[in-house]
Amino acid sequence: MRIAVISDVHANLPALDAVLADIRDAGQPDAMWHLGDVVGYGPHPAEVVDRLRTAGALGVMGNHDAAAIGRIGTEWFNDDARTAIEWSTERLGAPHQAWLRGQPESRREADVTLVHGSPRDPIWEYVYSPPIARANFGAFETRLCLVGHTHVPLVFRDRDGRASAETPDDGETIELGSARTIVNPGSVGQPRDGDPRSAWLLLDTAACTATWHRVPYDVGATQADMRAARLPGRLIDRLELGL
Ligand code: ZN
């Protein structure tokens, strides 16, 4: 089974459309999975929900999604994030809210666990270091767990009780092998690894491989829509830096 995995779209429609085109160019996959934070930060919350719903994407709820539908309070977010979440909530119609509400905190598909943050704390925890990955290997039952939330492509493998980390490059294919592994595809709508291009990954469950892809998109178009919506300047500036 070939699965396109995306995460942290963050209401960035030009980025999502560039990724969807790249996924088609790579040969239509059997499924599309998303790892949450569909909305928040960006200027197109309703449009990205429509795209993912139409594409039949299966996924999980992120912290920004949970706040945008009122499931968690916005007091846990910094001022810029809170401003963007409150702006997003006003723009989500009943069908968009219902779709977001229907995303579980974790799910299991084809013997893979999907969460936004971490298996032991699906909404909030960031898996960004080997010690945190190691502490999470006991919190999921499948061999592979997909996470988002950090906006950085990463692979953590369980090596006899220790975790090793790898940072995959554009076009790199990683053999998943038999070790238990936590994999992060990176972010579609707000990459934070210094590369402003959108990230996604192709998971091949038969070949047991994951291949990372980076895709340029029209950052200026998203920034113009954010300016028109009067979203916070720091959120606009960071897109071109990939930070
Ligand atoms: Zn996010």
Tab-separated table of C-alpha atoms and ligand atoms in Angstrom:
chain	number	residue	atom	x	y	z
A	1	MET	CA	0.000	0.000	0.000
A	2	ARG	CA	1.330	3.443	-0.961
A	3	ILE	CA	0.199	6.236	1.350
A	4	ALA	CA	0.820	9.990	1.058
A	5	VAL	CA	1.363	11.383	4.569
A	6	ILE	CA	0.967	15.096	5.266
A	7	SER	CA	0.936	17.135	8.470
A	8	ASP	CA	0.564	20.676	9.800
A	9	VAL	CA	-1.124	22.171	6.740
A	10	HIS	CA	-2.032	25.169	8.899
A	11	ALA	CA	-4.592	26.719	6.549
A	12	ASN	CA	-2.036	27.356	3.796
A	13	LEU	CA	-3.904	26.598	0.559
A	14	PRO	CA	-1.125	27.391	-1.984
A	15	ALA	CA	1.159	25.038	-0.030
A	16	LEU	CA	-1.463	22.267	0.139
A	17	ASP	CA	-2.293	22.575	-3.565
A	18	ALA	CA	1.407	22.347	-4.485
A	19	VAL	CA	1.723	19.206	-2.351
A	20	LEU	CA	-1.446	17.622	-3.799
A	21	ALA	CA	-0.073	18.228	-7.328
A	22	ASP	CA	3.283	16.696	-6.342
A	23	ILE	CA	1.483	13.672	-4.867
A	24	ARG	CA	-0.385	13.194	-8.162
A	25	ASP	CA	2.901	13.505	-10.094
A	26	ALA	CA	4.441	10.802	-7.884
A	27	GLY	CA	1.698	8.378	-9.001
A	28	GLN	CA	-1.670	8.442	-7.274
A	29	PRO	CA	-1.294	6.716	-3.875
A	30	ASP	CA	-3.795	4.251	-2.393
A	31	ALA	CA	-4.582	6.584	0.510
A	32	MET	CA	-3.849	9.958	2.056
A	33	TRP	CA	-3.295	10.410	5.786
A	34	HIS	CA	-2.947	13.685	7.684
A	35	LEU	CA	-1.485	14.209	11.158
A	36	GLY	CA	-3.470	17.221	12.330
A	37	ASP	CA	-3.117	20.996	12.617
A	38	VAL	CA	-5.127	21.366	9.437
A	39	VAL	CA	-6.004	24.916	10.551
A	40	GLY	CA	-4.362	27.675	12.623
A	41	TYR	CA	-1.737	30.289	11.632
A	42	GLY	CA	-2.744	30.499	7.938
A	43	PRO	CA	-5.409	32.375	5.971
A	44	HIS	CA	-7.440	29.530	4.362
A	45	PRO	CA	-8.977	27.369	7.125
A	46	ALA	CA	-12.273	26.510	5.383
A	47	GLU	CA	-10.595	25.907	2.016
A	48	VAL	CA	-8.043	23.400	3.344
A	49	VAL	CA	-10.735	21.486	5.229
A	50	ASP	CA	-12.710	21.296	1.961
A	51	ARG	CA	-9.653	20.007	0.078
A	52	LEU	CA	-8.863	17.273	2.619
A	53	ARG	CA	-12.493	16.241	2.926
A	54	THR	CA	-12.779	15.965	-0.870
A	55	ALA	CA	-9.523	14.000	-1.043
A	56	GLY	CA	-10.878	11.550	1.562
A	57	ALA	CA	-7.891	12.131	3.835
A	58	LEU	CA	-7.939	10.121	7.070
A	59	GLY	CA	-6.263	11.722	10.038
A	60	VAL	CA	-6.110	12.970	13.573
A	61	MET	CA	-6.754	16.154	15.517
A	62	GLY	CA	-3.982	18.655	16.302
A	63	ASN	CA	-3.809	21.233	19.086
A	64	HIS	CA	-4.742	24.114	16.749
A	65	ASP	CA	-7.697	22.109	15.361
A	66	ALA	CA	-8.890	21.325	18.907
A	67	ALA	CA	-8.713	25.006	19.877
A	68	ALA	CA	-10.422	26.190	16.683
A	69	ILE	CA	-13.501	24.053	17.462
A	70	GLY	CA	-13.498	24.980	21.169
A	71	ARG	CA	-12.437	21.573	22.492
A	72	ILE	CA	-9.465	23.108	24.335
A	73	GLY	CA	-8.961	26.690	25.517
A	74	THR	CA	-6.819	29.211	23.634
A	75	GLU	CA	-5.058	30.304	26.852
A	76	TRP	CA	-2.396	27.607	26.211
A	77	PHE	CA	-1.233	29.312	23.010
A	78	ASN	CA	1.043	32.320	22.516
A	79	ASP	CA	-0.545	35.621	21.454
A	80	ASP	CA	0.088	35.221	17.700
A	81	ALA	CA	-1.234	31.657	17.617
A	82	ARG	CA	-4.277	32.622	19.695
A	83	THR	CA	-5.080	35.548	17.394
A	84	ALA	CA	-4.928	33.264	14.346
A	85	ILE	CA	-7.035	30.543	16.013
A	86	GLU	CA	-9.783	33.017	16.980
A	87	TRP	CA	-9.739	34.437	13.432
A	88	SER	CA	-9.997	30.874	12.034
A	89	THR	CA	-12.930	29.873	14.232
A	90	GLU	CA	-15.037	32.684	12.771
A	91	ARG	CA	-14.355	31.420	9.261
A	92	LEU	CA	-15.190	27.750	9.767
A	93	GLY	CA	-18.755	26.869	8.802
A	94	ALA	CA	-20.751	24.103	10.463
A	95	PRO	CA	-19.562	21.421	7.971
A	96	HIS	CA	-15.902	22.396	8.513
A	97	GLN	CA	-16.297	22.322	12.289
A	98	ALA	CA	-18.049	18.948	12.070
A	99	TRP	CA	-15.233	17.492	9.935
A	100	LEU	CA	-12.604	18.729	12.405
A	101	ARG	CA	-14.653	17.405	15.324
A	102	GLY	CA	-14.687	14.001	13.632
A	103	GLN	CA	-10.893	13.659	13.723
A	104	PRO	CA	-9.828	11.394	16.630
A	105	GLU	CA	-6.792	12.128	18.829
A	106	SER	CA	-5.140	8.944	17.612
A	107	ARG	CA	-5.993	6.244	15.114
A	108	ARG	CA	-4.627	3.002	13.771
A	109	GLU	CA	-4.574	2.341	10.022
A	110	ALA	CA	-2.894	-0.597	8.266
A	111	ASP	CA	-0.890	-1.435	11.417
A	112	VAL	CA	0.417	2.140	11.737
A	113	THR	CA	-0.393	4.488	14.656
A	114	LEU	CA	-1.218	8.108	13.748
A	115	VAL	CA	-1.070	10.991	16.248
A	116	HIS	CA	-0.387	14.706	16.057
A	117	GLY	CA	1.959	15.196	19.042
A	118	SER	CA	3.154	11.953	20.627
A	119	PRO	CA	1.604	8.542	21.343
A	120	ARG	CA	1.467	9.247	25.096
A	121	ASP	CA	0.198	12.835	24.716
A	122	PRO	CA	-1.414	13.085	21.258
A	123	ILE	CA	-2.365	16.751	21.409
A	124	TRP	CA	0.564	18.487	23.101
A	125	GLU	CA	3.887	16.633	23.361
A	126	TYR	CA	6.661	17.408	20.824
A	127	VAL	CA	8.813	14.424	19.811
A	128	TYR	CA	11.986	16.320	18.922
A	129	SER	CA	14.780	14.378	20.672
A	130	PRO	CA	15.891	10.749	21.178
A	131	PRO	CA	15.061	10.760	24.940
A	132	ILE	CA	11.490	11.874	24.244
A	133	ALA	CA	11.170	9.321	21.441
A	134	ARG	CA	12.507	6.592	23.732
A	135	ALA	CA	9.943	7.494	26.408
A	136	ASN	CA	7.196	7.085	23.793
A	137	PHE	CA	8.107	3.699	22.303
A	138	GLY	CA	6.091	2.002	25.064
A	139	ALA	CA	3.004	4.096	24.337
A	140	PHE	CA	2.024	2.551	20.969
A	141	GLU	CA	1.555	-1.047	19.865
A	142	THR	CA	2.297	-0.951	16.138
A	143	ARG	CA	5.809	-1.097	14.657
A	144	LEU	CA	5.457	2.346	13.085
A	145	CYS	CA	4.056	5.561	14.560
A	146	LEU	CA	3.548	8.743	12.539
A	147	VAL	CA	3.715	12.097	14.348
A	148	GLY	CA	3.628	15.775	13.355
A	149	HIS	CA	3.556	18.907	15.562
A	150	THR	CA	7.286	19.851	15.421
A	151	HIS	CA	7.109	20.838	11.709
A	152	VAL	CA	10.515	19.135	11.202
A	153	PRO	CA	11.109	15.910	9.186
A	154	LEU	CA	12.598	13.316	11.568
A	155	VAL	CA	12.992	9.572	12.070
A	156	PHE	CA	13.554	7.953	15.483
A	157	ARG	CA	14.380	4.241	15.709
A	158	ASP	CA	14.270	2.017	18.758
A	159	ARG	CA	17.739	0.457	19.048
A	160	ASP	CA	17.672	-1.991	21.957
A	161	GLY	CA	16.097	0.510	24.317
A	162	ARG	CA	17.899	3.544	22.923
A	163	ALA	CA	16.565	5.889	20.259
A	164	SER	CA	18.577	7.060	17.257
A	165	ALA	CA	17.589	10.122	15.220
A	166	GLU	CA	17.889	10.801	11.483
A	167	THR	CA	17.007	13.934	9.526
A	168	PRO	CA	15.822	12.936	6.052
A	169	ASP	CA	16.616	15.173	3.046
A	170	ASP	CA	14.470	15.984	0.017
A	171	GLY	CA	14.128	12.863	-2.134
A	172	GLU	CA	15.669	10.573	0.480
A	173	THR	CA	14.221	7.111	0.943
A	174	ILE	CA	14.643	5.508	4.353
A	175	GLU	CA	14.326	1.750	4.854
A	176	LEU	CA	12.062	1.310	7.836
A	177	GLY	CA	13.330	-2.224	8.498
A	178	SER	CA	12.159	-4.225	11.466
A	179	ALA	CA	12.962	-1.760	14.279
A	180	ARG	CA	10.099	0.140	15.875
A	181	THR	CA	10.127	3.649	14.429
A	182	ILE	CA	8.584	7.095	14.962
A	183	VAL	CA	8.409	9.107	11.735
A	184	ASN	CA	7.592	12.790	11.149
A	185	PRO	CA	6.855	13.916	7.565
A	186	GLY	CA	7.509	17.630	8.303
A	187	SER	CA	4.989	20.396	7.638
A	188	VAL	CA	3.018	21.374	4.543
A	189	GLY	CA	2.026	24.867	5.592
A	190	GLN	CA	4.708	26.174	7.976
A	191	PRO	CA	8.047	24.272	7.749
A	192	ARG	CA	10.470	25.019	10.615
A	193	ASP	CA	13.718	23.345	9.531
A	194	GLY	CA	15.100	26.353	7.652
A	195	ASP	CA	13.694	25.164	4.306
A	196	PRO	CA	10.499	27.064	3.378
A	197	ARG	CA	9.383	24.386	0.895
A	198	SER	CA	6.408	22.211	1.878
A	199	ALA	CA	7.168	18.693	3.080
A	200	TRP	CA	5.304	15.407	2.633
A	201	LEU	CA	6.245	11.755	2.609
A	202	LEU	CA	5.304	8.662	0.673
A	203	LEU	CA	4.978	5.566	2.823
A	204	ASP	CA	5.212	2.194	1.054
A	205	THR	CA	4.043	-0.475	3.482
A	206	ALA	CA	4.938	-3.373	1.153
A	207	ALA	CA	8.500	-2.173	0.486
A	208	CYS	CA	8.770	-0.880	4.087
A	209	THR	CA	10.147	2.483	2.974
A	210	ALA	CA	9.432	6.175	3.521
A	211	THR	CA	10.444	8.771	0.920
A	212	TRP	CA	10.509	12.499	1.749
A	213	HIS	CA	9.517	15.161	-0.738
A	214	ARG	CA	9.972	18.960	-0.608
A	215	VAL	CA	7.840	21.165	-2.845
A	216	PRO	CA	8.159	24.905	-3.533
A	217	TYR	CA	4.913	26.886	-3.422
A	218	ASP	CA	3.857	30.517	-3.862
A	219	VAL	CA	4.818	31.804	-0.393
A	220	GLY	CA	4.046	35.388	-1.482
A	221	ALA	CA	0.436	34.493	-2.305
A	222	THR	CA	-0.134	33.068	1.177
A	223	GLN	CA	1.587	36.066	2.771
A	224	ALA	CA	-0.598	38.493	0.764
A	225	ASP	CA	-3.758	36.717	1.968
A	226	MET	CA	-2.457	36.828	5.557
A	227	ARG	CA	-1.794	40.578	5.263
A	228	ALA	CA	-5.282	41.139	3.867
A	229	ALA	CA	-6.703	39.192	6.823
A	230	ARG	CA	-4.536	41.238	9.256
A	231	LEU	CA	-2.971	38.112	10.724
A	232	PRO	CA	0.132	38.693	12.942
A	233	GLY	CA	3.249	39.930	11.107
A	234	ARG	CA	5.589	37.389	12.699
A	235	LEU	CA	3.456	34.539	11.320
A	236	ILE	CA	3.673	36.128	7.855
A	237	ASP	CA	7.449	36.687	7.915
A	238	ARG	CA	8.411	33.224	9.142
A	239	LEU	CA	6.959	31.445	6.087
A	240	GLU	CA	9.694	32.690	3.718
A	241	LEU	CA	12.397	31.666	6.222
A	242	GLY	CA	11.016	28.214	6.954
A	243	LEU	CA	11.293	28.904	10.671
B	1	ZN	ZN	1.439	22.670	13.938
